[in-house]
PDB file of C-alpha atoms and ligand atoms in Angstrom:
ATOM      1  CA  UNK A  13     -54.103 -71.502  46.957  1.00  0.00           C
ATOM      2  CA  UNK A  14     -50.537 -70.260  46.661  1.00  0.00           C
ATOM      3  CA  UNK A  15     -49.720 -66.585  46.951  1.00  0.00           C
ATOM      4  CA  UNK A  16     -46.459 -65.192  45.590  1.00  0.00           C
ATOM      5  CA  UNK A  17     -45.072 -61.938  46.991  1.00  0.00           C
ATOM      6  CA  UNK A  18     -41.758 -60.129  46.822  1.00  0.00           C
ATOM      7  CA  UNK A  19     -39.786 -60.550  50.047  1.00  0.00           C
ATOM      8  CA  UNK A  20     -39.316 -57.331  52.020  1.00  0.00           C
ATOM      9  CA  UNK A  21     -35.829 -56.805  53.545  1.00  0.00           C
ATOM     10  CA  UNK A  22     -37.039 -57.961  56.979  1.00  0.00           C
ATOM     11  CA  UNK A  23     -38.354 -61.170  55.388  1.00  0.00           C
ATOM     12  CA  UNK A  24     -34.906 -62.377  54.312  1.00  0.00           C
ATOM     13  CA  UNK A  25     -34.778 -64.364  57.564  1.00  0.00           C
ATOM     14  CA  UNK A  26     -37.709 -66.400  56.182  1.00  0.00           C
ATOM     15  CA  UNK A  27     -35.646 -67.133  53.065  1.00  0.00           C
ATOM     16  CA  UNK A  28     -32.758 -68.192  55.293  1.00  0.00           C
ATOM     17  CA  UNK A  29     -34.964 -70.456  57.428  1.00  0.00           C
ATOM     18  CA  UNK A  30     -36.532 -72.189  54.410  1.00  0.00           C
ATOM     19  CA  UNK A  31     -33.052 -72.834  52.985  1.00  0.00           C
ATOM     20  CA  UNK A  32     -31.806 -74.317  56.268  1.00  0.00           C
ATOM     21  CA  UNK A  33     -34.918 -76.526  56.517  1.00  0.00           C
ATOM     22  CA  UNK A  34     -34.737 -77.697  52.884  1.00  0.00           C
ATOM     23  CA  UNK A  35     -31.047 -78.206  52.119  1.00  0.00           C
ATOM     24  CA  UNK A  36     -30.339 -81.315  54.262  1.00  0.00           C
ATOM     25  CA  UNK A  37     -33.388 -83.007  52.687  1.00  0.00           C
ATOM     26  CA  UNK A  38     -32.344 -81.989  49.145  1.00  0.00           C
ATOM     27  CA  UNK A  39     -28.603 -82.572  49.313  1.00  0.00           C
ATOM     28  CA  UNK A  40     -28.281 -85.237  52.053  1.00  0.00           C
ATOM     29  CA  UNK A  41     -27.563 -87.916  49.434  1.00  0.00           C
ATOM     30  CA  UNK A  42     -25.541 -85.673  47.117  1.00  0.00           C
ATOM     31  CA  UNK A  43     -23.182 -83.607  49.294  1.00  0.00           C
ATOM     32  CA  UNK A  44     -21.351 -84.277  52.571  1.00  0.00           C
ATOM     33  CA  UNK A  45     -22.803 -82.672  55.729  1.00  0.00           C
ATOM     34  CA  UNK A  46     -19.626 -80.541  55.838  1.00  0.00           C
ATOM     35  CA  UNK A  47     -20.242 -79.162  52.343  1.00  0.00           C
ATOM     36  CA  UNK A  48     -23.933 -78.464  53.112  1.00  0.00           C
ATOM     37  CA  UNK A  49     -22.902 -76.598  56.237  1.00  0.00           C
ATOM     38  CA  UNK A  50     -20.197 -74.639  54.390  1.00  0.00           C
ATOM     39  CA  UNK A  51     -22.511 -73.645  51.530  1.00  0.00           C
ATOM     40  CA  UNK A  52     -25.400 -72.626  53.778  1.00  0.00           C
ATOM     41  CA  UNK A  53     -23.126 -70.341  55.753  1.00  0.00           C
ATOM     42  CA  UNK A  54     -21.574 -68.914  52.593  1.00  0.00           C
ATOM     43  CA  UNK A  55     -24.836 -68.350  50.709  1.00  0.00           C
ATOM     44  CA  UNK A  56     -27.483 -67.764  53.375  1.00  0.00           C
ATOM     45  CA  UNK A  57     -25.859 -65.599  55.994  1.00  0.00           C
ATOM     46  CA  UNK A  58     -28.309 -62.708  56.540  1.00  0.00           C
ATOM     47  CA  UNK A  59     -25.668 -60.118  55.612  1.00  0.00           C
ATOM     48  CA  UNK A  60     -24.938 -62.013  52.399  1.00  0.00           C
ATOM     49  CA  UNK A  61     -28.649 -62.119  51.486  1.00  0.00           C
ATOM     50  CA  UNK A  62     -28.982 -58.433  52.288  1.00  0.00           C
ATOM     51  CA  UNK A  63     -26.030 -57.564  50.077  1.00  0.00           C
ATOM     52  CA  UNK A  64     -27.444 -59.613  47.196  1.00  0.00           C
ATOM     53  CA  UNK A  65     -30.679 -57.622  47.357  1.00  0.00           C
ATOM     54  CA  UNK A  66     -29.227 -54.182  48.062  1.00  0.00           C
ATOM     55  CA  UNK A  67     -26.122 -54.233  45.873  1.00  0.00           C
ATOM     56  CA  UNK A  68     -26.343 -57.085  43.365  1.00  0.00           C
ATOM     57  CA  UNK A  69     -29.842 -56.754  41.948  1.00  0.00           C
ATOM     58  CA  UNK A  70     -31.214 -60.019  43.314  1.00  0.00           C
ATOM     59  CA  UNK A  71     -34.931 -60.241  44.044  1.00  0.00           C
ATOM     60  CA  UNK A  72     -36.522 -62.842  46.318  1.00  0.00           C
ATOM     61  CA  UNK A  73     -40.083 -64.084  45.935  1.00  0.00           C
ATOM     62  CA  UNK A  74     -41.907 -65.943  48.709  1.00  0.00           C
ATOM     63  CA  UNK A  75     -44.600 -68.595  48.275  1.00  0.00           C
ATOM     64  CA  UNK A  76     -47.306 -68.639  50.930  1.00  0.00           C
ATOM     65  CA  UNK A  77     -50.012 -71.254  51.440  1.00  0.00           C
ATOM     66  CA  UNK A  78     -52.578 -71.196  54.261  1.00  0.00           C
ATOM     67  CA  UNK A  79     -50.720 -68.372  55.993  1.00  0.00           C
ATOM     68  CA  UNK A  80     -47.376 -70.224  55.982  1.00  0.00           C
ATOM     69  CA  UNK A  81     -44.320 -69.337  53.948  1.00  0.00           C
ATOM     70  CA  UNK A  82     -43.165 -72.539  52.296  1.00  0.00           C
ATOM     71  CA  UNK A  83     -40.834 -71.626  49.482  1.00  0.00           C
ATOM     72  CA  UNK A  84     -38.762 -68.954  47.806  1.00  0.00           C
ATOM     73  CA  UNK A  85     -37.083 -68.083  44.540  1.00  0.00           C
ATOM     74  CA  UNK A  86     -34.183 -65.672  43.998  1.00  0.00           C
ATOM     75  CA  UNK A  87     -33.600 -64.193  40.547  1.00  0.00           C
ATOM     76  CA  UNK A  88     -31.720 -61.446  38.753  1.00  0.00           C
ATOM     77  CA  UNK A  89     -32.622 -59.590  35.550  1.00  0.00           C
ATOM     78  CA  UNK A  90     -30.031 -58.565  32.925  1.00  0.00           C
ATOM     79  CA  UNK A  91     -27.630 -61.232  34.166  1.00  0.00           C
ATOM     80  CA  UNK A  92     -24.098 -60.350  33.022  1.00  0.00           C
ATOM     81  CA  UNK A  93     -25.644 -57.389  31.168  1.00  0.00           C
ATOM     82  CA  UNK A  94     -27.459 -59.687  28.727  1.00  0.00           C
ATOM     83  CA  UNK A  95     -31.235 -59.995  28.209  1.00  0.00           C
ATOM     84  CA  UNK A  96     -31.184 -63.036  30.449  1.00  0.00           C
ATOM     85  CA  UNK A  97     -32.834 -63.689  33.791  1.00  0.00           C
ATOM     86  CA  UNK A  98     -30.827 -65.923  36.086  1.00  0.00           C
ATOM     87  CA  UNK A  99     -32.802 -68.038  38.526  1.00  0.00           C
ATOM     88  CA  UNK A 100     -30.225 -68.233  41.307  1.00  0.00           C
ATOM     89  CA  UNK A 101     -32.238 -70.155  43.885  1.00  0.00           C
ATOM     90  CA  UNK A 102     -35.542 -71.972  44.248  1.00  0.00           C
ATOM     91  CA  UNK A 103     -36.444 -73.999  47.311  1.00  0.00           C
ATOM     92  CA  UNK A 104     -39.724 -75.367  48.616  1.00  0.00           C
ATOM     93  CA  UNK A 105     -40.001 -76.937  52.091  1.00  0.00           C
ATOM     94  CA  UNK A 106     -40.095 -80.752  51.923  1.00  0.00           C
ATOM     95  CA  UNK A 107     -43.640 -80.902  53.323  1.00  0.00           C
ATOM     96  CA  UNK A 108     -44.835 -78.406  50.697  1.00  0.00           C
ATOM     97  CA  UNK A 109     -43.188 -79.988  47.671  1.00  0.00           C
ATOM     98  CA  UNK A 110     -45.417 -81.427  44.952  1.00  0.00           C
ATOM     99  CA  UNK A 111     -48.223 -78.943  45.618  1.00  0.00           C
ATOM    100  CA  UNK A 112     -47.434 -76.486  42.804  1.00  0.00           C
ATOM    101  CA  UNK A 113     -45.490 -73.938  44.909  1.00  0.00           C
ATOM    102  CA  UNK A 114     -42.389 -74.475  42.744  1.00  0.00           C
ATOM    103  CA  UNK A 115     -44.458 -74.027  39.609  1.00  0.00           C
ATOM    104  CA  UNK A 116     -46.054 -70.843  40.988  1.00  0.00           C
ATOM    105  CA  UNK A 117     -42.618 -69.404  41.845  1.00  0.00           C
ATOM    106  CA  UNK A 118     -41.005 -70.212  38.518  1.00  0.00           C
ATOM    107  CA  UNK A 119     -44.044 -68.966  36.576  1.00  0.00           C
ATOM    108  CA  UNK A 120     -43.876 -65.622  38.371  1.00  0.00           C
ATOM    109  CA  UNK A 121     -40.137 -65.279  37.677  1.00  0.00           C
ATOM    110  CA  UNK A 122     -40.864 -66.041  34.028  1.00  0.00           C
ATOM    111  CA  UNK A 123     -43.677 -63.509  33.861  1.00  0.00           C
ATOM    112  CA  UNK A 124     -41.547 -60.759  35.401  1.00  0.00           C
ATOM    113  CA  UNK A 125     -38.586 -61.619  33.170  1.00  0.00           C
ATOM    114  CA  UNK A 126     -40.689 -61.601  30.006  1.00  0.00           C
ATOM    115  CA  UNK A 127     -42.257 -58.295  30.978  1.00  0.00           C
ATOM    116  CA  UNK A 128     -38.767 -56.836  31.521  1.00  0.00           C
ATOM    117  CA  UNK A 129     -37.776 -57.878  27.994  1.00  0.00           C
ATOM    118  CA  UNK A 130     -35.600 -60.840  28.925  1.00  0.00           C
ATOM    119  CA  UNK A 131     -35.187 -63.420  26.169  1.00  0.00           C
ATOM    120  CA  UNK A 132     -34.042 -66.350  28.270  1.00  0.00           C
ATOM    121  CA  UNK A 133     -34.121 -67.860  31.741  1.00  0.00           C
ATOM    122  CA  UNK A 134     -30.967 -69.592  32.921  1.00  0.00           C
ATOM    123  CA  UNK A 135     -30.063 -71.595  36.024  1.00  0.00           C
ATOM    124  CA  UNK A 136     -27.522 -73.973  37.505  1.00  0.00           C
ATOM    125  CA  UNK A 137     -28.553 -77.250  39.117  1.00  0.00           C
ATOM    126  CA  UNK A 138     -26.497 -80.032  40.672  1.00  0.00           C
ATOM    127  CA  UNK A 139     -26.211 -82.867  38.147  1.00  0.00           C
ATOM    128  CA  UNK A 140     -27.526 -85.392  40.715  1.00  0.00           C
ATOM    129  CA  UNK A 141     -30.470 -83.276  41.869  1.00  0.00           C
ATOM    130  CA  UNK A 142     -33.882 -84.595  40.863  1.00  0.00           C
ATOM    131  CA  UNK A 143     -34.939 -80.978  40.356  1.00  0.00           C
ATOM    132  CA  UNK A 144     -33.454 -81.507  36.842  1.00  0.00           C
ATOM    133  CA  UNK A 145     -36.720 -83.387  36.127  1.00  0.00           C
ATOM    134  CA  UNK A 146     -38.782 -80.487  37.470  1.00  0.00           C
ATOM    135  CA  UNK A 147     -36.984 -78.045  35.188  1.00  0.00           C
ATOM    136  CA  UNK A 148     -37.346 -80.308  32.152  1.00  0.00           C
ATOM    137  CA  UNK A 149     -41.038 -80.726  32.926  1.00  0.00           C
ATOM    138  CA  UNK A 150     -41.293 -76.928  32.915  1.00  0.00           C
ATOM    139  CA  UNK A 151     -39.603 -76.276  29.588  1.00  0.00           C
ATOM    140  CA  UNK A 152     -35.892 -76.039  30.443  1.00  0.00           C
ATOM    141  CA  UNK A 153     -33.196 -77.980  28.598  1.00  0.00           C
ATOM    142  CA  UNK A 154     -29.619 -78.754  29.585  1.00  0.00           C
ATOM    143  CA  UNK A 155     -27.328 -76.401  27.674  1.00  0.00           C
ATOM    144  CA  UNK A 156     -23.994 -77.143  29.336  1.00  0.00           C
ATOM    145  CA  UNK A 157     -22.224 -78.190  32.489  1.00  0.00           C
ATOM    146  CA  UNK A 158     -19.679 -76.676  34.809  1.00  0.00           C
ATOM    147  CA  UNK A 159     -17.722 -77.619  37.919  1.00  0.00           C
ATOM    148  CA  UNK A 160     -17.306 -74.603  40.150  1.00  0.00           C
ATOM    149  CA  UNK A 161     -14.608 -74.454  42.825  1.00  0.00           C
ATOM    150  CA  UNK A 162     -16.238 -72.906  45.887  1.00  0.00           C
ATOM    151  CA  UNK A 163     -13.215 -73.120  48.170  1.00  0.00           C
ATOM    152  CA  UNK A 164     -12.220 -75.432  51.050  1.00  0.00           C
ATOM    153  CA  UNK A 165     -11.856 -78.292  48.546  1.00  0.00           C
ATOM    154  CA  UNK A 166     -15.566 -78.197  47.674  1.00  0.00           C
ATOM    155  CA  UNK A 167     -17.070 -78.098  44.181  1.00  0.00           C
ATOM    156  CA  UNK A 168     -20.481 -77.554  42.667  1.00  0.00           C
ATOM    157  CA  UNK A 169     -20.992 -80.055  39.854  1.00  0.00           C
ATOM    158  CA  UNK A 170     -23.725 -78.438  37.850  1.00  0.00           C
ATOM    159  CA  UNK A 171     -25.753 -78.534  34.700  1.00  0.00           C
ATOM    160  CA  UNK A 172     -26.624 -75.209  33.137  1.00  0.00           C
ATOM    161  CA  UNK A 173     -30.254 -75.277  32.060  1.00  0.00           C
ATOM    162  CA  UNK A 174     -32.002 -72.668  29.950  1.00  0.00           C
ATOM    163  CA  UNK A 175     -35.474 -71.831  28.726  1.00  0.00           C
ATOM    164  CA  UNK A 176     -36.309 -69.465  25.886  1.00  0.00           C
ATOM    165  CA  UNK A 177     -38.917 -66.874  26.898  1.00  0.00           C
TER     166      UNK A 177
HETATM  167  C1  LIG B  28     -37.673 -78.570  42.682  1.00  0.00           C
HETATM  168  C2  LIG B  28     -38.793 -77.862  43.414  1.00  0.00           C
HETATM  169  C3  LIG B  28     -38.514 -76.377  43.473  1.00  0.00           C
HETATM  170  C4  LIG B  28     -40.110 -78.107  42.658  1.00  0.00           C
HETATM  171  O1  LIG B  28     -41.152 -77.472  43.371  1.00  0.00           O
HETATM  172  P1  LIG B  28     -42.477 -78.300  43.785  1.00  0.00           P
HETATM  173  O2  LIG B  28     -43.385 -77.353  44.451  1.00  0.00           O
HETATM  174  O3  LIG B  28     -42.073 -79.519  44.519  1.00  0.00           O
HETATM  175  O4  LIG B  28     -43.042 -78.727  42.356  1.00  0.00           O
HETATM  176  P2  LIG B  28     -44.509 -78.481  41.776  1.00  0.00           P
HETATM  177  O5  LIG B  28     -45.499 -79.161  42.671  1.00  0.00           O
HETATM  178  O6  LIG B  28     -44.728 -77.027  41.538  1.00  0.00           O
HETATM  179  O7  LIG B  28     -44.430 -79.241  40.386  1.00  0.00           O
HETATM  180  C5  LIG B  28     -44.783 -78.643  39.135  1.00  0.00           C
HETATM  181  C6  LIG B  28     -44.730 -79.686  38.046  1.00  0.00           C
HETATM  182  O8  LIG B  28     -43.412 -80.223  37.952  1.00  0.00           O
HETATM  183  C7  LIG B  28     -43.440 -81.650  38.176  1.00  0.00           C
HETATM  184  N1  LIG B  28     -42.291 -82.029  39.001  1.00  0.00           N
HETATM  185  C8  LIG B  28     -42.008 -81.613  40.263  1.00  0.00           C
HETATM  186  N2  LIG B  28     -40.837 -82.164  40.674  1.00  0.00           N
HETATM  187  C9  LIG B  28     -40.416 -82.942  39.652  1.00  0.00           C
HETATM  188  C10 LIG B  28     -39.280 -83.777  39.460  1.00  0.00           C
HETATM  189  N3  LIG B  28     -38.334 -83.895  40.399  1.00  0.00           N
HETATM  190  N4  LIG B  28     -39.148 -84.431  38.282  1.00  0.00           N
HETATM  191  C11 LIG B  28     -40.084 -84.303  37.298  1.00  0.00           C
HETATM  192  N5  LIG B  28     -41.180 -83.524  37.423  1.00  0.00           N
HETATM  193  C12 LIG B  28     -41.330 -82.860  38.578  1.00  0.00           C
HETATM  194  C13 LIG B  28     -44.726 -81.894  38.941  1.00  0.00           C
HETATM  195  O9  LIG B  28     -45.173 -83.224  38.755  1.00  0.00           O
HETATM  196  C14 LIG B  28     -45.648 -80.886  38.314  1.00  0.00           C
HETATM  197  O10 LIG B  28     -46.051 -81.352  37.037  1.00  0.00           O
HETATM  198  P3  LIG B  28     -47.608 -81.535  36.681  1.00  0.00           P
HETATM  199  O11 LIG B  28     -48.118 -80.142  36.538  1.00  0.00           O
HETATM  200  O12 LIG B  28     -47.580 -82.312  35.443  1.00  0.00           O
HETATM  201  O13 LIG B  28     -48.219 -82.240  37.846  1.00  0.00           O
HETATM  202  C15 LIG B  28     -38.979 -78.422  44.852  1.00  0.00           C
HETATM  203  O14 LIG B  28     -39.325 -79.777  44.803  1.00  0.00           O
HETATM  204  C16 LIG B  28     -37.774 -78.247  45.728  1.00  0.00           C
HETATM  205  O15 LIG B  28     -37.633 -77.238  46.403  1.00  0.00           O
HETATM  206  N6  LIG B  28     -36.882 -79.253  45.762  1.00  0.00           N
HETATM  207  C17 LIG B  28     -35.759 -79.241  46.647  1.00  0.00           C
HETATM  208  C18 LIG B  28     -34.844 -78.075  46.419  1.00  0.00           C
HETATM  209  C19 LIG B  28     -34.209 -78.058  45.064  1.00  0.00           C
HETATM  210  O16 LIG B  28     -33.730 -79.043  44.565  1.00  0.00           O
HETATM  211  N7  LIG B  28     -34.205 -76.860  44.482  1.00  0.00           N
HETATM  212  C20 LIG B  28     -33.589 -76.640  43.196  1.00  0.00           C
HETATM  213  C21 LIG B  28     -32.165 -76.312  43.389  1.00  0.00           C
HETATM  214  S1  LIG B  28     -31.376 -75.948  41.828  1.00  0.00           S
END
């Protein structure tokens, strides 16, 4: 049984911990250890997470199973002032993957987005990440690609995937 709740401000450290525990497993064969380290610091510093929630309209959901937090999703409504919800982040701990936590998280984001009048869900995913298969399985299609310069000589080589709501 998976329970989805909205993360309270003091629970952003749980989001951070899940990211740190999941990224090396997810990106170990895709990115260098230096890039993983750089991106984790840039994206998951507690002050950065706090600013996303307090000033940039991001919302984090937590997935809990048997009393343990095992995954999170971060989304934003009205992305770029359009009726679009952007799924910025979704990560499930390696030992909890394949047990429907990802599905529960994405379904809840979809439900909230639909209820808020959003017409589309959009996300970026690394082109070599097998999560592309997860998104396709759950109704997303590749709608473009982009290479984003994130500084220090590092790039994110992404697909843009979208799902009509
Ligand atoms: C991608 C991720 C969020 C999926 O969550 P999960 O809990 O492992 O997936 P679920 O158990 O909810 O799977 C739901 C459905 O998608 C399918 N699925 C899951 N991963 C899949 C994959 N890589 N390719 C194809 N289908 C996949 C499952 O088989 C299931 O389908 P079913 O209902 O027919 O059985 C999770 O594996 C994860 O955190 N991966 C590492 C981090 C990552 O890559 N995040 C995305 C960054 S953009």
